[in-house]
XYZ file of C-alpha atoms in Angstrom:
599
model
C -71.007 -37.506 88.179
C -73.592 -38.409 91.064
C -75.524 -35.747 92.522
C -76.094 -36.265 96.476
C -75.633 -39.929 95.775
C -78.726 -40.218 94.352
C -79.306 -38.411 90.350
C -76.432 -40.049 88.057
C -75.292 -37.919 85.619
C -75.181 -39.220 82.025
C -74.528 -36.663 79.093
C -74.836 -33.031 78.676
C -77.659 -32.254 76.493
C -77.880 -28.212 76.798
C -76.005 -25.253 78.049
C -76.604 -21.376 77.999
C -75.477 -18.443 79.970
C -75.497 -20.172 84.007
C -76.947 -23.230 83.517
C -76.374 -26.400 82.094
C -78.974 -29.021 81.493
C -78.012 -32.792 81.713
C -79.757 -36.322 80.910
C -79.406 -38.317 84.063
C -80.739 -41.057 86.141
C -82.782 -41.392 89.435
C -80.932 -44.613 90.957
C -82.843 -44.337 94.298
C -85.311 -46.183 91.803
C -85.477 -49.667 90.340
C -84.831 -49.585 87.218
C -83.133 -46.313 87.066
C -85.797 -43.551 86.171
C -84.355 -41.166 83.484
C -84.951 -37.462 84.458
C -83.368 -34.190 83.205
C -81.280 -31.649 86.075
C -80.586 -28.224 85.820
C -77.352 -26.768 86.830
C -77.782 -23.625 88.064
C -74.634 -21.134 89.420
C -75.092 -19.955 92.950
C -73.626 -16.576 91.447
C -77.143 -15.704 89.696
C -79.405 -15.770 92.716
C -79.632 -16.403 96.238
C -81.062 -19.688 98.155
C -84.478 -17.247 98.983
C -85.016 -16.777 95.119
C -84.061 -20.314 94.229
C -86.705 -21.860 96.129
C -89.232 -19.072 95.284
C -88.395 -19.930 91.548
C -88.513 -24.228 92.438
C -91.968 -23.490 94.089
C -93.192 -21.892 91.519
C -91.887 -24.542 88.730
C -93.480 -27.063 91.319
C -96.912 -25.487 90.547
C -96.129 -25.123 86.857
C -94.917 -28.604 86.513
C -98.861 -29.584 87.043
C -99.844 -28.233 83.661
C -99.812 -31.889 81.018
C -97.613 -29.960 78.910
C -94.911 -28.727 81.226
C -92.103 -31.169 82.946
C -92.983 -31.993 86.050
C -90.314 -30.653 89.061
C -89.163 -33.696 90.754
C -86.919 -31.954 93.469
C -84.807 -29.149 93.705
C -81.212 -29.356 95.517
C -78.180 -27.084 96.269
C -74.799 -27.524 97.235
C -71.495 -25.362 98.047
C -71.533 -23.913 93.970
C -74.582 -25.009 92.805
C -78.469 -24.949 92.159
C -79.854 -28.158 91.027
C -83.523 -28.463 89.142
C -84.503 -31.852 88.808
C -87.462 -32.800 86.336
C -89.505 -35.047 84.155
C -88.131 -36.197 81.138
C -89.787 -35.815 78.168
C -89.425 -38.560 75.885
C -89.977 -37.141 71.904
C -88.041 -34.732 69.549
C -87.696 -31.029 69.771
C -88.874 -28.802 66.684
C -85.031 -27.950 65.777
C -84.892 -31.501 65.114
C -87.895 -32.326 63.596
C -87.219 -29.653 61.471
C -83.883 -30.925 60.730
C -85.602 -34.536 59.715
C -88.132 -33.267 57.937
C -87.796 -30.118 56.642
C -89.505 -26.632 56.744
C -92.855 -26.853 58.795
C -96.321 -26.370 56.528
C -98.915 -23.461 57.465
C -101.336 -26.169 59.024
C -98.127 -27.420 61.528
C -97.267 -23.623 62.278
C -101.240 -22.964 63.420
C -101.370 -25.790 65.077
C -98.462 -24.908 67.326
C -99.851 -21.544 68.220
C -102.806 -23.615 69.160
C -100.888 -25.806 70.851
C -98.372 -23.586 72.572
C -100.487 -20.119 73.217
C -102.653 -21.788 76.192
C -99.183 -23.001 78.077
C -98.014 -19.287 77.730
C -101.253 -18.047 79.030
C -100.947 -20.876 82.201
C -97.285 -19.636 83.175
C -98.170 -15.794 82.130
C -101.191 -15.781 84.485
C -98.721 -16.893 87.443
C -96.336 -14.130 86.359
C -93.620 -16.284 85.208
C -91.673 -14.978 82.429
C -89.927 -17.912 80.290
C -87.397 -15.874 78.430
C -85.995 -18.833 76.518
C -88.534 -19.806 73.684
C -87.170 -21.695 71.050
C -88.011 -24.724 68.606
C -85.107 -26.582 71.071
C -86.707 -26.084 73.799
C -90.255 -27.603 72.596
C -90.517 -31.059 72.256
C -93.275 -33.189 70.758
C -94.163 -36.744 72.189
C -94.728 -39.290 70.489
C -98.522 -38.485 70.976
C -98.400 -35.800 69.070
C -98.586 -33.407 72.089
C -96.614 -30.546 72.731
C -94.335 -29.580 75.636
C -92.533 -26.644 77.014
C -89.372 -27.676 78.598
C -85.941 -25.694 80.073
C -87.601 -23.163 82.709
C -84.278 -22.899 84.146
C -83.834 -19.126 82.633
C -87.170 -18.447 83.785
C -88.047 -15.181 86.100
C -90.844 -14.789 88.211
C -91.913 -11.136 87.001
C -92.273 -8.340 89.493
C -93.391 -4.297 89.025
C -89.731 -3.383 90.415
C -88.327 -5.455 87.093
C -89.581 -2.640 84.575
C -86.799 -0.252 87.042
C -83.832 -2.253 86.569
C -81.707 -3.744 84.211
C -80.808 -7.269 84.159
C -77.582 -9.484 81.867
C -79.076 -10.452 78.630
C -80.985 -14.023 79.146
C -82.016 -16.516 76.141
C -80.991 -16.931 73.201
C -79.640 -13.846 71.089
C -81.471 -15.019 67.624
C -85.057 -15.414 69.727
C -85.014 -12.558 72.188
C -86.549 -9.599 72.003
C -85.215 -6.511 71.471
C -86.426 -4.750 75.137
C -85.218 -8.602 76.407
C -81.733 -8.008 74.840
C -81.270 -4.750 77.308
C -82.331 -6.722 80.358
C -85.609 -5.969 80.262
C -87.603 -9.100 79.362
C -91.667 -8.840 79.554
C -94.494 -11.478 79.044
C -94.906 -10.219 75.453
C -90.954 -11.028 75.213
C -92.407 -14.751 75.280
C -94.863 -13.369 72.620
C -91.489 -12.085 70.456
C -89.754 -15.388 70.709
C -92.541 -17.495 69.437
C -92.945 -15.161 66.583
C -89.244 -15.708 65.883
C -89.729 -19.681 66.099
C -92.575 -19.763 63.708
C -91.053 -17.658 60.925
C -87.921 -19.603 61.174
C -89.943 -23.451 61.316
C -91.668 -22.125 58.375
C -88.448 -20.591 56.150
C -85.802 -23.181 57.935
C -83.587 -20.200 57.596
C -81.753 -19.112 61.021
C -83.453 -15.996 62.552
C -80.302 -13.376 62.083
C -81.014 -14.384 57.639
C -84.687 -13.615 58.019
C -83.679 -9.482 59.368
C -83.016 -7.041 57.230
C -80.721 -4.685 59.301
C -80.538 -2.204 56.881
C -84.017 -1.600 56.759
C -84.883 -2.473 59.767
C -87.714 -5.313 58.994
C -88.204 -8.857 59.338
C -88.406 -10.458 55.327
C -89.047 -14.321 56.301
C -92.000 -14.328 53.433
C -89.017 -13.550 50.767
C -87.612 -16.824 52.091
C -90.952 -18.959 52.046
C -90.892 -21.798 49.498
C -94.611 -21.478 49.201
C -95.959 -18.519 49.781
C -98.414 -17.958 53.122
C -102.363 -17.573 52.256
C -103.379 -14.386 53.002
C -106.574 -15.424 53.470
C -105.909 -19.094 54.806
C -107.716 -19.834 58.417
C -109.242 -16.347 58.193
C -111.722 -16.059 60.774
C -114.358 -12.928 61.681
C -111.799 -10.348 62.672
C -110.008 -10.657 59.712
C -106.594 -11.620 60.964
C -105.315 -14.150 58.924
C -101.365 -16.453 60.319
C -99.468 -13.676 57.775
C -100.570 -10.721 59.835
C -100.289 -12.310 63.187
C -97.002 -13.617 62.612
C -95.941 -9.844 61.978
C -97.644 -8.447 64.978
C -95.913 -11.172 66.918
C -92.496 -9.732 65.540
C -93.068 -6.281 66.451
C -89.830 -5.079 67.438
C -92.168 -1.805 69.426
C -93.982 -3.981 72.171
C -96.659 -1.251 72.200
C -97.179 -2.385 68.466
C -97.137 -6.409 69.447
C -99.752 -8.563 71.134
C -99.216 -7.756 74.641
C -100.523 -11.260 75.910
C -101.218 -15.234 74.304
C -104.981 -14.293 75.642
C -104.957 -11.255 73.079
C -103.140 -13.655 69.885
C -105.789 -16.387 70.468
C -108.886 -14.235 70.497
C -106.993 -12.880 67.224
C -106.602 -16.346 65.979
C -110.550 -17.224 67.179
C -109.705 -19.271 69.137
C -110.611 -19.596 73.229
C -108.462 -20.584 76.151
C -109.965 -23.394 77.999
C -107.091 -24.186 80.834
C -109.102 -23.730 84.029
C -106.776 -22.905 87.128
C -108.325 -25.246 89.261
C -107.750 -29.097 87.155
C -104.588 -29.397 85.153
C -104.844 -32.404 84.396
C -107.374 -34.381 81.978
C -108.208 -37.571 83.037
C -107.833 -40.232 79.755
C -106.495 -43.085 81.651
C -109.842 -45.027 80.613
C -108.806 -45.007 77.015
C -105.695 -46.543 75.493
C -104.659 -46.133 72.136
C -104.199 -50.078 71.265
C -103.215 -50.036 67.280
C -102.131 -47.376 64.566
C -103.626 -49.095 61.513
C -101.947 -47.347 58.536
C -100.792 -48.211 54.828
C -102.209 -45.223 52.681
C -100.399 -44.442 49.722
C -98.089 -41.617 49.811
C -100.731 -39.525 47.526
C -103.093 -39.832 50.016
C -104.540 -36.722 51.495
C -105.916 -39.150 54.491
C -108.084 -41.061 55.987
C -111.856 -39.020 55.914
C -114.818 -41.577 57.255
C -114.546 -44.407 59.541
C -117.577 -46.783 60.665
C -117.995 -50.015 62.758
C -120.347 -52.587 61.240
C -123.241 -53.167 62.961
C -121.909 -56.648 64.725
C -118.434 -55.136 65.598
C -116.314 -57.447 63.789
C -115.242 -55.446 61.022
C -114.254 -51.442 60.308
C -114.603 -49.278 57.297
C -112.586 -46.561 56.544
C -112.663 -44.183 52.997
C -109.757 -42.257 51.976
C -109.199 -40.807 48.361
C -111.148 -43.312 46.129
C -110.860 -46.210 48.226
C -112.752 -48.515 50.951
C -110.943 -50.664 52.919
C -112.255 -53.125 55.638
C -110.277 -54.326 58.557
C -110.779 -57.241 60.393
C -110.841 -56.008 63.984
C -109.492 -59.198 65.349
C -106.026 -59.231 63.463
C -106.403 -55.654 62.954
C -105.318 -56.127 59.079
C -106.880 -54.944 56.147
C -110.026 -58.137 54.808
C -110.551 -56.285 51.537
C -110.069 -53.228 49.075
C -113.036 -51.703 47.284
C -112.346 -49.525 44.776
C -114.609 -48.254 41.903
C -114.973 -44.250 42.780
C -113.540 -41.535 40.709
C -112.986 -39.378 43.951
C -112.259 -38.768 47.106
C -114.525 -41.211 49.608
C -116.152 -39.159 52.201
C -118.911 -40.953 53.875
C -119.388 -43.967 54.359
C -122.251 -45.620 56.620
C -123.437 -49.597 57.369
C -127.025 -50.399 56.973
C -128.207 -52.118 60.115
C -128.537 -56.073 59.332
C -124.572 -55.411 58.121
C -125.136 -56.540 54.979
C -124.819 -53.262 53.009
C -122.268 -50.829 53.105
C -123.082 -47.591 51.264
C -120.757 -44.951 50.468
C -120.591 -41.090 49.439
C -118.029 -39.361 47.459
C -116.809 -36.104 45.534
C -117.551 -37.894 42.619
C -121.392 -36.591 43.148
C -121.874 -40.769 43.531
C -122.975 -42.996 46.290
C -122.450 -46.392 45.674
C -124.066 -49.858 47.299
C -121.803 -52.657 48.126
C -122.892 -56.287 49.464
C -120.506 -56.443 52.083
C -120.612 -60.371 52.320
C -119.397 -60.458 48.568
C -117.442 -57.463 48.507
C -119.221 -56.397 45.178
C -120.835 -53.573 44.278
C -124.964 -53.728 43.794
C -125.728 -50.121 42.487
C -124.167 -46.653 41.819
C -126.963 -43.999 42.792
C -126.502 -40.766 40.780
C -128.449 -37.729 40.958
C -126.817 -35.171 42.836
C -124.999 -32.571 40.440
C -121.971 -32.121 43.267
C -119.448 -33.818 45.815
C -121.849 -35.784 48.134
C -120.543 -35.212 51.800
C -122.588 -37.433 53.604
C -124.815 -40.226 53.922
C -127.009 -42.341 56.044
C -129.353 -45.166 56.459
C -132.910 -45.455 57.713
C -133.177 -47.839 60.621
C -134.870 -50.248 58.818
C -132.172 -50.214 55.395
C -134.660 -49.341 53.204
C -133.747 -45.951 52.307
C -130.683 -43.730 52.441
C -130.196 -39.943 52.889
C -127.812 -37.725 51.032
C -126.690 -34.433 51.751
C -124.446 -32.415 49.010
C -122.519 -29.481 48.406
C -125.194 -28.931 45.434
C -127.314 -27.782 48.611
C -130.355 -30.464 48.807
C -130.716 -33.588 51.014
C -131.661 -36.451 49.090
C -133.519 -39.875 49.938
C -132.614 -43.054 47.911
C -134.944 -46.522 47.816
C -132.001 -48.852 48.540
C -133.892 -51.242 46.658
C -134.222 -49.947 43.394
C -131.562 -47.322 43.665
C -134.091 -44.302 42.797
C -134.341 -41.215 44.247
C -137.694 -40.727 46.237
C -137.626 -37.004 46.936
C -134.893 -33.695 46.944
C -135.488 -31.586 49.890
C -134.537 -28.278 49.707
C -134.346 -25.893 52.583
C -130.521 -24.888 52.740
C -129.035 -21.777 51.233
C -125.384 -23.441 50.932
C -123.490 -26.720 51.075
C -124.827 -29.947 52.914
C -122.053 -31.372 55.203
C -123.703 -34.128 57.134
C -127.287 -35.548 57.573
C -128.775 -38.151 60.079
C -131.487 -40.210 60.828
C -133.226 -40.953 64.543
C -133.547 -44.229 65.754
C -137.061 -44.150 65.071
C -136.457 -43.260 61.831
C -139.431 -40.090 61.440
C -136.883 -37.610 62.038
C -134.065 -36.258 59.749
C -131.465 -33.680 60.335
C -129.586 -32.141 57.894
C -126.417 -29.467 58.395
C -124.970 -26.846 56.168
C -122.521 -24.340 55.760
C -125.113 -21.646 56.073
C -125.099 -22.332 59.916
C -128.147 -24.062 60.156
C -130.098 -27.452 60.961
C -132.804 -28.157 59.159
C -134.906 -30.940 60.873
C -137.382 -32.888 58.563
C -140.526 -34.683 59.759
C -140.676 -37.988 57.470
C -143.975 -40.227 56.708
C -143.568 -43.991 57.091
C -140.894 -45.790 54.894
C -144.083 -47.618 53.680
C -145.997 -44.737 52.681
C -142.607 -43.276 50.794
C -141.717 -46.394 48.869
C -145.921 -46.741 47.789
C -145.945 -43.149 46.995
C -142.765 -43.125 44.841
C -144.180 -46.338 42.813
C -147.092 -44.263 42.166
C -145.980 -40.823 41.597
C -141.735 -41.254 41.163
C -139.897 -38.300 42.420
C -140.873 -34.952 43.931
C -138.627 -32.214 45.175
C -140.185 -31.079 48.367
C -142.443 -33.633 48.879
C -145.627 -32.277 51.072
C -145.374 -35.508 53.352
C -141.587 -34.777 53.982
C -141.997 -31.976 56.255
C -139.836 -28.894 57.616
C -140.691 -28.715 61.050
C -137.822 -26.454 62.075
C -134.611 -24.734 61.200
C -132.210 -24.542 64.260
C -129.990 -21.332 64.671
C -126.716 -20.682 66.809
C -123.390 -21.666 65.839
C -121.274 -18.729 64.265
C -119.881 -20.684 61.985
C -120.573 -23.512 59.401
C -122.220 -26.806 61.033
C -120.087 -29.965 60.060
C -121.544 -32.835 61.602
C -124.645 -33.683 63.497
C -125.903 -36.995 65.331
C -128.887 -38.021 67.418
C -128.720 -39.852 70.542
C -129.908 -43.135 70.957
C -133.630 -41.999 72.385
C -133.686 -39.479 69.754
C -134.239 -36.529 71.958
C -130.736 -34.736 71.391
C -129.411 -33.686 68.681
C -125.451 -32.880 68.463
C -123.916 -30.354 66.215
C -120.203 -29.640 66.233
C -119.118 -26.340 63.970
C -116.363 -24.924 62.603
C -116.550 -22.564 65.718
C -114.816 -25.068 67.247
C -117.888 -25.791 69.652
C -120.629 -28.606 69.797
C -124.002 -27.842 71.177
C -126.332 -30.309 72.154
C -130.149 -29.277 71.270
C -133.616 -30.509 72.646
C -135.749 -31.790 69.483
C -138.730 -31.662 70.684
C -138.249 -27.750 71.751
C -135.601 -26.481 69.503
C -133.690 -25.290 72.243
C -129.834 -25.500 72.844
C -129.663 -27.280 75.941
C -125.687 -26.464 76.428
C -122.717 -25.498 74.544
C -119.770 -27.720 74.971
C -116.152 -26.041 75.111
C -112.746 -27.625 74.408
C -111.684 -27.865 71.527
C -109.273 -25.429 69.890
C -110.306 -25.935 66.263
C -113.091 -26.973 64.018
C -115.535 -29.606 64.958
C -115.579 -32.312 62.635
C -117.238 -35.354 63.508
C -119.700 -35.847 66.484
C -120.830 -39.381 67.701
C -122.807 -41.176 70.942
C -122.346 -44.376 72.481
C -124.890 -46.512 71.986
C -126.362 -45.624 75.413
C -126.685 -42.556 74.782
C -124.379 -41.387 78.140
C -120.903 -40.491 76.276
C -120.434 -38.384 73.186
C -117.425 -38.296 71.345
C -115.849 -35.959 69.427
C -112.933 -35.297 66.742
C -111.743 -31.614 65.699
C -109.251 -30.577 63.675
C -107.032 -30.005 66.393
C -105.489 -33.022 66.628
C -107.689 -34.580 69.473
C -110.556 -36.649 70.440
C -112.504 -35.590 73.348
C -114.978 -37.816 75.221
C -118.445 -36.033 77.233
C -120.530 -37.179 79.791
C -123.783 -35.966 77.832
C -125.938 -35.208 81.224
C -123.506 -33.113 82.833
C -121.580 -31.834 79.682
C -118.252 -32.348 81.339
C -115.321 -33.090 79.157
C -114.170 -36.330 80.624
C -111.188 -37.637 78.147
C -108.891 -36.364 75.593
C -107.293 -38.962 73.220
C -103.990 -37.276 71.782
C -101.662 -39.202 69.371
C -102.579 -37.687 65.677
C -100.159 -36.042 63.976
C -102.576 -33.905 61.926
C -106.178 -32.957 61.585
C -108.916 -35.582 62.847
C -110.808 -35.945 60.073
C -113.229 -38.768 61.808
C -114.860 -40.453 64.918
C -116.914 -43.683 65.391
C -117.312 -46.052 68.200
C -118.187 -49.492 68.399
C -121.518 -51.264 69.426
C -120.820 -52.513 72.098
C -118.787 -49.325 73.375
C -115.373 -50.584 74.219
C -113.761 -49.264 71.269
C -112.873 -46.046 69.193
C -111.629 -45.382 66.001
C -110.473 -42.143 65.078
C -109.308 -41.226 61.299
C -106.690 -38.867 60.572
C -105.330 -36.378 57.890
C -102.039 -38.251 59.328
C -102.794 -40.984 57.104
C -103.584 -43.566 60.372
C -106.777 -44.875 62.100
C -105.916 -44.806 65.623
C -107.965 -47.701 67.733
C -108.875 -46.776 71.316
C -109.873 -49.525 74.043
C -111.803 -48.596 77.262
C -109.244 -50.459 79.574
C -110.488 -49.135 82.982
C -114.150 -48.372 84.243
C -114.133 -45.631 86.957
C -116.976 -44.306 88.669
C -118.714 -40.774 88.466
């Protein structure tokens, strides 16, 4: 079939109620550009509310995770909706290859999903047709909302009158089922898709009619935390997947504003620019090769001349050659999970942390180890060299920071000034400064004597826990949540934190003071780092994404989707034109600046 000698018709690839959706062709292009029409019956609406509906779609399609409208047609019998196809698989499929989805993917879609509800909810468009078909997942990992063609713009006259039952019986809601679909119908449906993504049982299995009650936890092979992901409000994904399913909409969440702020979580689509702009960065190669026991990749790190990266998963180092992009060696030798791993500056020295309460010193040249440095009495999280190489920092979940001589592999002092866990510590450039983070909220910054005077002073005195020359100058205070990661810029006058309230704030360090509060991400901040001029900072969450910011006018300039899971990691290269992000996918992901535009 050829629609008005221009969209060729290939296959039928849905149909519900008074519209059918086919795969098709544009042949006014060369090659033929693939595209998806809706069929629509000129019984269901007139030509005034058909192009009120296509102008609307037009001004939805400009959301990244919405098809885009192409062009809308009519002829003698029919409505015709032309859009974007949408190259990936739909969660009914997915599902179907590879089986019932885990508590982390179900999150992660109300993460995904909630904002693109708010965008079309907020310009009173009512989808009525949510369902794990009709959500497809690129190949990046992204989410998309596709088949508006049952979708109503809703109006105050609509609560008056009843309309034919639209969707799909074992999604809709119950007021949606009598005609009368609202915004938190949309609410109902997703509700319905998660329970059924988690159980892989059809909807109609998962109701109890004779009680009246939804029992998808009887069908759950493992059972749903009631505690997992619980954030301040107390809400954990058991009791908002129940308040979704309200059958009483008084009882549900009336809005995907109201389940987010439940979940902790912020929207960040701003009405006026749809679209990110990460056309500078390319994702190049997706090095991978983890064993299947693997719970990922946690640290990544360029060496200091560019040539080479190191990544730590669970017990191993590996080092890839960055010109093949294959793996130059294996180092193995710790009893735990690796999660920290850092080069010291002449490249010669690659030192890394683990859960094994370990950090061990490898000659990088001879891929053999020099030292094991043991001291701290649980998992070490993180670890860093002094500019010069001559000493290392430690931070711990046994609550101190610790600094190492490299050289003899002693410890030269504890600090102690956190009340829990250490995630991440960091030196300045200039090496006088330390910064430690910690569950308890809090950065402790540390005023350090000369590397000279701390090497002569441990020869003469060995160690000391609080040493009076090591120095508290400060504890820094703000983030709701437990700080993960923390870096300095170049010029060592910022310090970034990111959090697990899924915000990074950049702080003055000569003043203290938070100089802004950087918004985007939808989940915990786990990894923070700057280019090496100090104008970019780049960051990796747990929400799948890596963002890039232009540090002086904290604007979020990129986002780098393609994970599967969790970003566990972030680093970029010396010379700047190159990223490597680490994953709880299993995969580094390499990103290449491919395109320079101006501010």
């Amino acid at each position: 079939m050829l629609i008005q000698n221009r969209y060729r018709v290939l296959q039928l690839i849905g149909q519900g109620g008074f519209c059918k959706t086919y795969l098709a062709v544009d042949e006014n292009q060369f090659p033929p550009v693939p595209c998806v029409i809706q069929q629509l019956s000129c019984q269901n609406q007139t030509p005034e509310s058909f192009v009120q509906k296509a102008q609307q779609l037009k001004l939805l399609g400009q959301h990244p995770q919405i098809p885009a409208l192409l062009a809308h047609l009519q002829d003698e019998q029919h409505f015709y909706l032309v859009q974007e196809f949408i190259a990936g698989s739909n969660l009914a499929t997915l599902l179907e290859d590879e089986g019932a989805f885990s508590e982390n993917q179900i999150w992660q879609l109300l993460v995904d999903i909630l904002p693109v509800l708010k965008f079309i909810h907020d310009r009173n468009i009512i989808h009525r047709d949510i369902k794990p078909e009709n959500i497809i997942r690129r190949a990046s990992g992204e989410l998309v909302l596709v088949d508006f063609g049952t979708a109503k713009l809703a109006q105050e006259l609509d609560q008056l009158i009843a309309e034919n039952c639209i969707g799909s019986p074992e999604y809709i809601a119950p007021e949606q089922a009598k005609g009368k679909a609202v915004f938190a119908s949309d609410i109902y449906s997703l509700g319905v898709t998660c329970i059924y993504l988690l159980t892989q049982i059809p909807p109609f299995d998962l109701y109890d009619v004779a009680n009246d009650c939804w029992v998808w936890q009887e069908y759950l092979s493992t059972r749903v935390s009631d505690v997992w992901r619980q954030d301040a409000r107390g809400l954990n994904l058991t009791k908002i997947l129940n308040k979704l399913l309200q059958k009483s909409i008084s009882q549900r969440f009336q809005s995907a504003d109201e389940v987010m702020l439940a979940m902790g979580i912020e929207s960040k689509i701003q009405n006026s620019k749809f679209k990110i702009q990460n056309n500078l960065w390319q994702c190049i190669d997706t090095l991978s090769g983890l064993s299947s026991v693997s719970a990922g990749i946690n640290c990544v790190s360029f060496s200091p001349d560019g040539k080479t990266l190191a990544s730590g998963d669970d017990k191993i180092i590996k080092l890839w050659d960055l010109n093949t992009h294959k793996v130059l060696a294996t180092l193995s030798g710790h009893s735990q999970a690796v999660k920290s791993l850092a080069y010291s500056l002449d490249g010669k020295i690659l030192a890394t942390a683990s859960d094994d309460h370990t950090i061990k010193l490898r000659d990088i040249n001879q891929f053999q180890e020099i030292c094991t440095l043991v001291g701290h009495s649980h998992a070490v999280k993180s670890v860093a060299f002094s500019p010069d190489g001559q000493i290392i920092a430690s931070g711990s979940w046994d609550k101190t920071v610790k600094l190492w001589n490299v050289n003899t592999g002693k410890v030269i002092c504890t600090l102690t000034g956190h009340q829990l866990q250490v995630t991440s510590v960091a030196f300045s450039v200039q090496g006088q400064l330390l910064a430690s983070a910690s569950f308890d909220r809090t950065i402790c910054l540390w005023q350090l004597p000369t590397t000279e005077v701390l090497l002569k002073s441990q020869e003469a005195t060995g160690e000391f826990k609080n040493r009076p020359d090591c120095t508290l100058l400060g504890t820094l205070s703000g983030h709701a949540w437990a700080v993960l990661t923390i870096a300095f810029s170049p010029d060592g006058k910022i310090l970034a934190t990111g959090s697990d309230d899924n915000t990074i704030k950049l702080w003055e360090v000569n003043t203290g003071q938070v100089i802004t509060t950087l918004l985007g991400h939808s989940w915990s901040v786990v990894a923070v780092a700057f280019t090496p001029d100090g104008t970019m900072l780049i960051s990796a969450s747990r929400d799948r994404t890596v963002k890039l910011w232009k540090v002086s006018t904290a604007e979020e300039i990129a986002t780098l989707s393609g994970h599967a899971d969790s970003v566990s990691t972030v680093a970029v290269s010396p010379d700047a034109q190159l990223i490597a992000s680490g994953s709880r996918d299993k995969t580094i992901k390499l990103w290449q600046l491919v395109e320079q535009q101006g501010d």
